[in-house]
XYZ file of C-alpha atoms in Angstrom:
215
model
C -12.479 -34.233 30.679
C -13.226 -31.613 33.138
C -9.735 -31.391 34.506
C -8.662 -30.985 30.867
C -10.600 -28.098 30.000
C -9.938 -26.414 33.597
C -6.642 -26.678 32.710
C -6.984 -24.888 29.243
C -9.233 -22.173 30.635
C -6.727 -21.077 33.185
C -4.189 -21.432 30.181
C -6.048 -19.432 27.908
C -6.454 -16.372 30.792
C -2.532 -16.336 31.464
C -1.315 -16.044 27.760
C -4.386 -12.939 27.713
C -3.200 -11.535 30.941
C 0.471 -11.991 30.321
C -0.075 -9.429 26.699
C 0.744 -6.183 26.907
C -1.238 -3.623 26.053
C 0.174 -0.595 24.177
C 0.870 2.485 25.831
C -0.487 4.520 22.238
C -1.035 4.571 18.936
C 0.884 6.368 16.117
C -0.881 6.084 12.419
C 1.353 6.721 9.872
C 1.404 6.741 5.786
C 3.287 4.256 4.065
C 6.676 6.147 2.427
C 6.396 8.485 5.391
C 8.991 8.511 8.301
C 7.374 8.323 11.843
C 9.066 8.937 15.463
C 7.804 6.309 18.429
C 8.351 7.907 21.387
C 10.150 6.619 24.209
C 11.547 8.869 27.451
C 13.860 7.126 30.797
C 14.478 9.274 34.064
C 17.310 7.263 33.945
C 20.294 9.033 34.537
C 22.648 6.375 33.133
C 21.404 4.522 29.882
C 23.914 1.369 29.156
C 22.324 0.156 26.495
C 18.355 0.299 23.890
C 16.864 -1.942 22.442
C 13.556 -2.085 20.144
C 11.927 -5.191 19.416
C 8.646 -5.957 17.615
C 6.344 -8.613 19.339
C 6.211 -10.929 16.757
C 9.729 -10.821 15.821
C 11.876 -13.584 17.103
C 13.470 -13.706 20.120
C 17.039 -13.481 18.730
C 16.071 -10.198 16.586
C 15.334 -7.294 17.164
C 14.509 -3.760 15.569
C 17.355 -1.914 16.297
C 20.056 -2.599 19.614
C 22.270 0.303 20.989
C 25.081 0.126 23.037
C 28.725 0.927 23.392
C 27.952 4.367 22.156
C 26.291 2.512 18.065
C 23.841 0.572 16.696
C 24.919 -3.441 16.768
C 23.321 -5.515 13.781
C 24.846 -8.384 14.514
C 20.981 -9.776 14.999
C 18.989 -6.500 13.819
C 15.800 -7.895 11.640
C 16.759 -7.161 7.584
C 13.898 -5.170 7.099
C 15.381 -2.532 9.474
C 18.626 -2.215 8.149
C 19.580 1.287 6.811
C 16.114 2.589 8.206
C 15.889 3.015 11.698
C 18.276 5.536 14.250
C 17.492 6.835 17.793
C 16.706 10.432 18.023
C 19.507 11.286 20.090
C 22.615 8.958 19.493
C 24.153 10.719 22.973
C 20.901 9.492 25.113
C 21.852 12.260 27.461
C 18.379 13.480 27.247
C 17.047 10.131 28.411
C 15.184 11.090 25.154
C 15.698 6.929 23.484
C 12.821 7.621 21.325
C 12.762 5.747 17.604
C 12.921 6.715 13.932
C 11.610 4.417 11.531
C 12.196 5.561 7.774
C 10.045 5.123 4.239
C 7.254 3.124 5.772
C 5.905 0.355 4.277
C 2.620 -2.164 4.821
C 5.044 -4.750 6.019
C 6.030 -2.721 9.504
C 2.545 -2.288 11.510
C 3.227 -3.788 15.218
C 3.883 -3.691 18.464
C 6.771 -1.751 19.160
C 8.452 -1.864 22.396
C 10.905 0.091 24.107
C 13.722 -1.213 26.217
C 16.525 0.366 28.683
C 19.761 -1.125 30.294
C 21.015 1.085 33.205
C 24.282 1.120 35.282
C 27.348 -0.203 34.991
C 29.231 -2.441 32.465
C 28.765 -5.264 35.268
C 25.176 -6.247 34.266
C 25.072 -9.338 32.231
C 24.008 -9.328 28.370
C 20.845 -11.298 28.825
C 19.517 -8.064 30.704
C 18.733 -6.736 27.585
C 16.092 -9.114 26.775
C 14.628 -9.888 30.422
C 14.167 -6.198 31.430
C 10.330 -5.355 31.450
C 9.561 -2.501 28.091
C 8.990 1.431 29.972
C 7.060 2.096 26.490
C 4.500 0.239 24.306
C 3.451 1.419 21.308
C 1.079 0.461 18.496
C 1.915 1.176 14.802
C -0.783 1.478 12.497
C 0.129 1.775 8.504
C -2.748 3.594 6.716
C -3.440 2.783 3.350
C -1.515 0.838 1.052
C 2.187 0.957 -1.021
C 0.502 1.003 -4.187
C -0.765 4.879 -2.895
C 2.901 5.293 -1.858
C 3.017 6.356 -6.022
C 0.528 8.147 -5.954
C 1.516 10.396 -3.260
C 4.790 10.882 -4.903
C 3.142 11.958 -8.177
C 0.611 13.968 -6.815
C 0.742 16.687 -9.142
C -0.178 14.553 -12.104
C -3.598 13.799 -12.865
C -5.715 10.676 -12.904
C -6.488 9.287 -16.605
C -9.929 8.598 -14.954
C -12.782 10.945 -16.306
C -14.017 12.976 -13.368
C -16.819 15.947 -13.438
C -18.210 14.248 -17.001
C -14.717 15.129 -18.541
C -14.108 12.310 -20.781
C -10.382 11.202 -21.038
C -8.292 11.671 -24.058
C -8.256 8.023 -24.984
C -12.383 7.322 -24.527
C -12.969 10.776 -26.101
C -10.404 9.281 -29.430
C -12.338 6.187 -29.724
C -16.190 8.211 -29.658
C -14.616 10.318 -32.512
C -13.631 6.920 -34.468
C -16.706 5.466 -33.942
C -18.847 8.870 -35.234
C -16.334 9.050 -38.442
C -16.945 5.051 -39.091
C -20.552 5.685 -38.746
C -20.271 8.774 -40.855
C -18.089 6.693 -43.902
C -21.259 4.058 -43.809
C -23.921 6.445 -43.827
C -22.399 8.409 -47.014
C -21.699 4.993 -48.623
C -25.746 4.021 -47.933
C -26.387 7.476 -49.461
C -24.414 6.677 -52.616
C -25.388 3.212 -52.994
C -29.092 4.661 -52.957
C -28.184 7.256 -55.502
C -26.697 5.057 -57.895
C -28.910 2.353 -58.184
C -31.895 4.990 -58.257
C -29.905 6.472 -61.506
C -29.386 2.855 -62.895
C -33.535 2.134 -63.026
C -33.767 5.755 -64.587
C -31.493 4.373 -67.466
C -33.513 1.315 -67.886
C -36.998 2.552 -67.921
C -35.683 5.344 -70.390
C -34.706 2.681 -72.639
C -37.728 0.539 -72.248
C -40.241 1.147 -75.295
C -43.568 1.928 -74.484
C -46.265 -0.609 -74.678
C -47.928 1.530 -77.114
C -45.317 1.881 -79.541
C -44.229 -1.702 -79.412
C -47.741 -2.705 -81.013
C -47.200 -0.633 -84.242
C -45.886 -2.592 -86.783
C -44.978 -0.559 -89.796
C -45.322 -1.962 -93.176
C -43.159 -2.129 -96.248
């Protein structure tokens, strides 16, 4: 039992010593396009490649070499929306543009370089260690991604005690119902006030019921 959880200890400090830990942090707004930086001294660049960490191994965010982008195994969600600063990489500059955020692409990002000649083998592209790590944080929500859009319209929310037209159309219903009822008491009132005028009009006196008159 001992052995056991020895065993899963040292485990457990490998897989945390064997994560990477990002080089920085870019916060961006979702439907916003963000650049993640990534530099080489490397005087001869053969080949980039992006890759998320919890991507498979297979994909990848976006792969260049051979002078274009190869999406043979490229991850669908990047299709159409990612492109390297500098397609020529003469700068060494091999940084990445990611276009119309969304809540879906917060990550790891890391940043991979194949130098030298044509003789390396493929596989170099995955085993070569990242030269940048970074961190992409997604602020807010899509559902803002609207609202930013639309930002010159306004809310339909009241705000500094402005009712909105739709709660200010149902106070003026309820004041004109409360209105019809209140004239309708007033004329019910009024009516059966005049009706028990009529009848004690045309009720006789007690006096003058108790004269009989003779023939």
């Amino acid at each position: 039992m001992f052995l056991l959880l020895f065993l899963l200890f040292v485990l457990s400090e490998a897989a945390s010593d064997s994560s990477v830990e990002p080089d920085v942090v870019v916060q961006v707004r979702p439907g916003d396009d963000v650049t993640l930086p990534c530099q080489t001294a490397e005087a001869s660049i053969r080949a980039v490649r992006w890759t998320r960490d919890d991507l498979k191994t297979s994909e990848y965010v976006l792969l260049y070499r051979d002078g274009r982008s190869d999406p043979t195994h490229q991850h669908p969600s990047y299709q159409g929306r990612v492109e390297l600063v500098d397609s020529q990489l003469k700068p060494g500059d091999v940084s990445l543009i990611l276009k119309n955020v969304s809540s879906s692409d917060p990550g790891t990002y890391e940043c991979r370089v194949v130098s030298g000649g044509s003789g390396r083998q493929k596989r170099a592209l995955i085993d070569t260690e990242p030269i940048r790590v970074i961190s992409l944080e997604v602020t807010g929500s899509d559902s803002q991604k609207g609202d930013n859009m639309h930002g010159d319209q306004t809310s339909d929310s009241p705000e500094d005690g402005n009712q909105s037209p739709g709660h200010a159309g149902l106070a003026a219903g309820v004041l004109l119902l409360l209105a019809v009822g209140a004239v309708g008491v007033v004329m019910f009132l009024r009516t059966r006030r005049r009706r028990e005028a009529v009848r004690t009009s045309e009720t006789p006196d007690a006096d003058e019921a108790a004269v009989v008159v003779l023939p």
